Tab-separated table of C-alpha atoms in Angstrom:
chain	number	residue	atom	x	y	z
A	23	LEU	CA	-4.121	-21.940	-3.835
A	24	ILE	CA	-3.097	-23.530	-0.517
A	25	PHE	CA	-4.972	-20.806	1.347
A	26	LEU	CA	-8.139	-21.595	-0.648
A	27	GLN	CA	-7.707	-25.306	0.046
A	28	ALA	CA	-7.313	-24.547	3.758
A	29	ALA	CA	-10.486	-22.460	3.775
A	30	ALA	CA	-12.352	-25.258	2.000
A	31	ALA	CA	-11.087	-27.854	4.484
A	32	GLU	CA	-12.157	-25.622	7.340
A	33	GLU	CA	-15.644	-25.319	5.858
A	34	ASP	CA	-15.831	-29.102	5.510
A	35	GLY	CA	-14.908	-29.520	9.176
A	36	ASP	CA	-11.483	-31.030	8.558
A	37	LEU	CA	-9.868	-28.627	10.989
A	38	ARG	CA	-6.562	-30.415	11.471
A	39	ALA	CA	-5.890	-30.442	7.727
A	40	ALA	CA	-7.058	-26.835	7.446
A	41	GLY	CA	-4.669	-25.767	10.185
A	42	GLU	CA	-1.740	-27.531	8.554
A	43	MET	CA	-2.491	-25.866	5.217
A	44	TYR	CA	-2.775	-22.457	6.873
A	45	VAL	CA	0.709	-23.041	8.277
A	46	LYS	CA	2.041	-23.844	4.788
A	47	SER	CA	0.448	-20.688	3.396
A	48	GLY	CA	1.988	-18.577	6.158
A	49	GLN	CA	-1.292	-17.861	7.933
A	50	LEU	CA	0.083	-18.725	11.353
A	51	LYS	CA	-2.535	-16.892	13.384
A	52	LYS	CA	-5.412	-18.654	11.636
A	53	ALA	CA	-3.624	-21.968	12.111
A	54	LEU	CA	-3.074	-21.194	15.787
A	55	ASP	CA	-6.769	-20.440	16.317
A	56	ILE	CA	-7.698	-23.797	14.813
A	57	PHE	CA	-5.113	-25.808	16.732
A	58	CYS	CA	-6.204	-24.093	19.956
A	59	LYS	CA	-9.804	-24.969	19.212
A	60	ILE	CA	-9.106	-28.674	18.628
A	61	GLN	CA	-6.294	-28.775	21.225
A	62	ALA	CA	-3.796	-30.210	18.742
A	63	LEU	CA	-0.846	-29.614	21.041
A	64	ASP	CA	1.929	-31.025	18.848
A	65	ALA	CA	0.835	-28.867	15.905
A	66	LEU	CA	0.251	-25.868	18.178
A	67	ILE	CA	3.773	-25.885	19.578
A	68	GLU	CA	5.173	-25.919	16.031
A	69	VAL	CA	3.225	-22.739	15.327
A	70	VAL	CA	4.479	-21.209	18.586
A	71	ARG	CA	8.052	-21.878	17.496
A	72	GLN	CA	7.460	-19.885	14.327
A	73	LEU	CA	5.895	-16.901	16.045
A	74	ARG	CA	7.852	-13.873	17.213
A	75	ARG	CA	8.091	-12.712	20.824
A	76	GLU	CA	6.052	-9.666	19.781
A	77	ASP	CA	3.069	-11.919	18.940
A	78	LYS	CA	2.058	-11.850	22.594
A	79	GLU	CA	-1.684	-12.280	22.093
A	80	GLU	CA	-1.200	-15.471	20.091
A	81	LEU	CA	1.458	-16.815	22.450
A	82	HIS	CA	-0.772	-16.200	25.466
A	83	LYS	CA	-3.639	-17.946	23.696
A	84	ALA	CA	-1.454	-20.994	23.038
A	85	LEU	CA	-0.150	-20.912	26.607
A	86	ALA	CA	-3.696	-21.011	27.968
A	87	VAL	CA	-4.365	-24.208	25.992
A	88	PHE	CA	-1.158	-25.855	27.195
A	89	ARG	CA	-2.057	-24.933	30.794
A	90	VAL	CA	-5.581	-26.339	30.458
A	91	CYS	CA	-4.159	-29.563	29.017
A	92	ASN	CA	-1.505	-29.735	31.749
A	93	HIS	CA	1.335	-29.953	29.238
A	94	PHE	CA	4.175	-28.527	31.290
A	95	PRO	CA	7.023	-28.703	28.715
A	96	PHE	CA	5.073	-26.897	25.969
A	97	ALA	CA	3.776	-24.300	28.456
A	98	ARG	CA	7.308	-23.698	29.713
A	99	GLU	CA	8.664	-23.328	26.178
A	100	THR	CA	5.956	-20.796	25.346
A	101	ILE	CA	6.631	-18.753	28.477
A	102	LEU	CA	10.361	-18.717	27.744
A	103	LYS	CA	9.562	-17.340	24.315
A	104	LEU	CA	7.394	-14.658	25.908
A	105	GLY	CA	10.202	-13.858	28.328
A	106	GLU	CA	7.809	-13.356	31.255
A	107	VAL	CA	9.504	-14.607	34.414
A	108	ARG	CA	6.435	-14.143	36.632
A	109	LEU	CA	4.492	-16.546	34.429
A	110	LEU	CA	7.345	-19.041	34.596
A	111	VAL	CA	7.320	-18.893	38.396
A	112	LYS	CA	3.556	-19.396	38.495
A	113	LEU	CA	3.841	-22.371	36.138
A	114	HIS	CA	6.363	-24.085	38.400
A	115	VAL	CA	4.339	-23.293	41.523
A	116	ASP	CA	1.088	-24.605	40.030
A	117	ALA	CA	2.922	-27.794	39.013
A	118	GLN	CA	4.448	-27.974	42.525
A	119	ARG	CA	7.940	-28.018	41.035
A	120	TRP	CA	9.307	-26.231	44.047
A	121	GLU	CA	13.038	-26.663	43.465
A	122	GLU	CA	12.841	-25.057	40.017
A	123	ALA	CA	10.758	-22.219	41.469
A	124	PHE	CA	13.334	-21.637	44.225
A	125	GLN	CA	16.109	-21.513	41.630
A	126	ILE	CA	14.289	-18.758	39.743
A	127	CYS	CA	13.880	-16.816	42.999
A	128	GLU	CA	17.641	-16.877	43.509
A	129	THR	CA	18.083	-14.699	40.419
A	130	HIS	CA	14.765	-12.843	40.850
A	131	PRO	CA	14.347	-12.315	44.626
A	132	GLU	CA	11.572	-9.782	44.009
A	133	LEU	CA	9.351	-12.729	43.009
A	134	GLY	CA	9.864	-14.587	46.277
A	135	GLU	CA	6.330	-13.941	47.521
A	136	LEU	CA	4.921	-15.742	44.458
A	137	VAL	CA	6.783	-18.879	45.510
A	138	TYR	CA	7.070	-18.906	49.279
A	139	ILE	CA	3.422	-18.192	50.111
A	140	PRO	CA	2.089	-21.150	48.041
A	141	TRP	CA	4.996	-23.218	49.391
A	142	ALA	CA	3.995	-22.331	52.952
A	143	GLU	CA	0.367	-23.232	52.239
A	144	TRP	CA	1.506	-26.572	50.795
A	145	LEU	CA	3.562	-27.219	53.918
A	146	CYS	CA	0.539	-26.443	56.104
A	147	LEU	CA	-1.517	-29.018	54.211
A	148	HIS	CA	1.170	-31.591	54.990
A	149	ASP	CA	1.367	-30.681	58.707
A	150	ARG	CA	4.849	-29.155	58.384
A	151	PHE	CA	3.935	-26.047	60.330
A	152	GLU	CA	7.374	-24.925	61.498
A	153	GLU	CA	8.658	-24.959	57.929
A	154	ALA	CA	5.496	-23.177	56.810
A	155	ARG	CA	6.057	-20.406	59.346
A	156	ALA	CA	9.621	-19.956	58.088
A	157	ALA	CA	8.370	-19.845	54.488
A	158	PHE	CA	5.802	-17.134	55.299
A	159	GLN	CA	8.545	-15.129	56.970
A	160	LYS	CA	10.855	-15.613	53.983
A	161	ALA	CA	8.093	-14.204	51.787
A	162	GLY	CA	8.028	-11.150	54.035
A	163	ARG	CA	4.539	-12.028	55.279
A	164	ARG	CA	4.872	-12.277	59.034
A	165	ASP	CA	1.184	-11.400	59.209
A	166	LEU	CA	0.321	-14.722	57.524
A	167	ALA	CA	2.750	-16.570	59.792
A	168	LEU	CA	0.995	-14.997	62.778
A	169	LEU	CA	-2.456	-15.932	61.472
A	170	MET	CA	-1.295	-19.519	61.008
A	171	LEU	CA	0.062	-19.621	64.551
A	172	LEU	CA	-3.208	-18.247	65.938
A	173	LYS	CA	-5.206	-20.865	64.070
A	174	LEU	CA	-2.941	-23.685	65.270
A	175	THR	CA	-3.094	-22.380	68.836
A	176	ASN	CA	-6.888	-22.227	68.848
A	177	ASN	CA	-7.049	-25.755	67.396
A	178	ALA	CA	-4.693	-27.068	70.074
A	179	VAL	CA	-6.794	-25.576	72.886
A	180	ARG	CA	-10.069	-26.792	71.357
A	181	GLU	CA	-8.633	-30.314	70.971
A	182	ARG	CA	-7.243	-30.219	74.543
A	183	ARG	CA	-3.645	-30.575	73.408
A	184	TYR	CA	-2.487	-28.261	76.160
A	185	ARG	CA	1.231	-28.918	75.888
A	186	ASP	CA	1.088	-28.067	72.176
A	187	ALA	CA	-0.891	-24.959	73.081
A	188	ALA	CA	1.884	-23.965	75.492
A	189	VAL	CA	4.566	-24.299	72.801
A	190	LEU	CA	2.471	-22.376	70.274
A	191	HIS	CA	1.813	-19.555	72.734
A	192	TRP	CA	5.572	-19.260	73.225
A	193	HIS	CA	5.991	-18.988	69.442
A	194	LEU	CA	3.306	-16.277	69.457
A	195	ALA	CA	5.227	-14.416	72.134
A	196	VAL	CA	8.432	-14.513	70.102
A	197	GLU	CA	6.576	-13.557	66.933
A	198	ALA	CA	5.090	-10.517	68.667
A	199	LEU	CA	8.588	-9.090	69.122
A	200	GLN	CA	10.092	-10.251	65.845
A	201	SER	CA	7.247	-8.776	63.807
A	202	LEU	CA	8.081	-5.250	64.946
A	203	ARG	CA	9.052	-2.920	62.106
A	204	PRO	CA	12.494	-1.273	62.312
A	205	LYS	CA	10.800	2.123	62.547
A	206	ALA	CA	8.006	1.077	64.902
A	207	THR	CA	6.430	3.791	67.030
A	208	GLU	CA	6.651	3.764	70.816
A	209	ALA	CA	2.997	2.718	70.981
A	210	GLU	CA	3.658	-0.247	68.647
A	211	LYS	CA	6.700	-1.287	70.705
A	212	LYS	CA	4.686	-1.087	73.930
A	213	HIS	CA	1.883	-3.158	72.396
A	214	ALA	CA	4.362	-5.797	71.177
A	215	VAL	CA	6.031	-6.071	74.579
A	216	ASN	CA	2.655	-6.376	76.339
A	217	LEU	CA	1.607	-9.058	73.853
A	218	PHE	CA	4.873	-10.916	74.455
A	219	TRP	CA	4.268	-11.079	78.219
A	220	GLN	CA	0.621	-12.076	77.761
A	221	CYS	CA	1.528	-14.935	75.421
A	222	ARG	CA	4.430	-16.022	77.611
A	223	LEU	CA	2.153	-16.164	80.656
A	224	ARG	CA	-0.436	-18.184	78.738
A	225	SER	CA	2.327	-20.516	77.600
A	226	GLU	CA	3.319	-21.149	81.221
A	227	ILE	CA	-0.318	-21.623	82.247
A	228	PHE	CA	-1.060	-24.147	79.518
A	229	PHE	CA	2.196	-25.980	80.214
A	230	ALA	CA	1.369	-26.324	83.907
A	231	TYR	CA	-2.241	-27.249	83.213
A	232	SER	CA	-1.172	-29.976	80.767
A	233	PHE	CA	0.266	-31.960	83.716
A	234	VAL	CA	-2.844	-31.474	85.836
A	235	TYR	CA	-5.092	-32.484	82.935
A	236	CYS	CA	-3.074	-35.616	82.195
A	237	PHE	CA	-3.013	-36.592	85.885
A	238	VAL	CA	-6.800	-36.275	86.151
A	239	THR	CA	-7.902	-37.756	82.812
A	240	GLU	CA	-5.384	-40.500	81.977
A	241	PRO	CA	-6.083	-43.936	83.513
A	242	PHE	CA	-2.374	-44.598	84.063
A	243	THR	CA	0.270	-41.984	84.755
A	244	THR	CA	3.871	-41.794	85.920
A	245	LEU	CA	3.457	-38.218	87.140
A	246	ASN	CA	4.445	-37.564	90.728
A	247	ALA	CA	1.536	-36.288	92.825
A	248	ASP	CA	3.693	-33.619	94.498
A	249	PHE	CA	4.810	-32.362	91.094
A	250	VAL	CA	1.187	-32.092	89.924
A	251	ALA	CA	0.226	-30.354	93.177
A	252	ASN	CA	2.955	-27.767	92.577
A	253	ALA	CA	1.657	-27.231	89.038
A	254	ALA	CA	-1.863	-26.735	90.392
A	255	LEU	CA	-0.537	-24.319	93.029
A	256	PHE	CA	1.218	-22.323	90.308
A	257	LEU	CA	-2.071	-22.112	88.391
A	258	TRP	CA	-3.940	-21.025	91.543
A	259	ASN	CA	-1.436	-18.284	92.311
A	260	THR	CA	-1.349	-17.113	88.707
A	261	GLN	CA	-5.115	-16.802	88.542
A	262	ALA	CA	-5.277	-15.161	91.967
A	263	SER	CA	-2.770	-12.507	90.917
């Protein structure tokens, strides 16, 4: 009888009442479909609590609604019922709940990349580049750390921040050596060493040029003329060689 009443209510468009009657009649999946459709989150979570872990399709459907509605507690509860740790990590990352995500990584280190790459990207957006580089490395993605360094270096040169460019080139030099694999071939080692010396030389050039540039362009300077002349001489000799 309750099932028939639920069907009638659904036909009449009274979906909330229909869903509640489907729950009473034990038709949890039909109730879940209705509550998902009308985004009745409080009723939907009650259905989730009655489902079994094996009802994965229904649980994922409910989870999608909670995610769309940005209801973190209900989404978290649903994921815990599913027992899918990767989804739990993604939920925390998307909500930028970094501390909770880090805690999960402590017991599931294989999921570190899911946390530390978005964390590094977030740090980049907030101009915390050194921390971002460390986060990329912690995720085992030195390639992304290197790409970030290259981008920052190019920006520094384009914006005429030559002292910053010098520091970043030094970081590139160090990264060239640290990024070597334990079983790197002789050719890879030779390339890394050559890259180290190239970046180190560029670092020295940009550092010296930063003093010359400041001396020429700034209206007031405390730089000693002899010091700047020595920097210019270093640049001349470096280019000549």
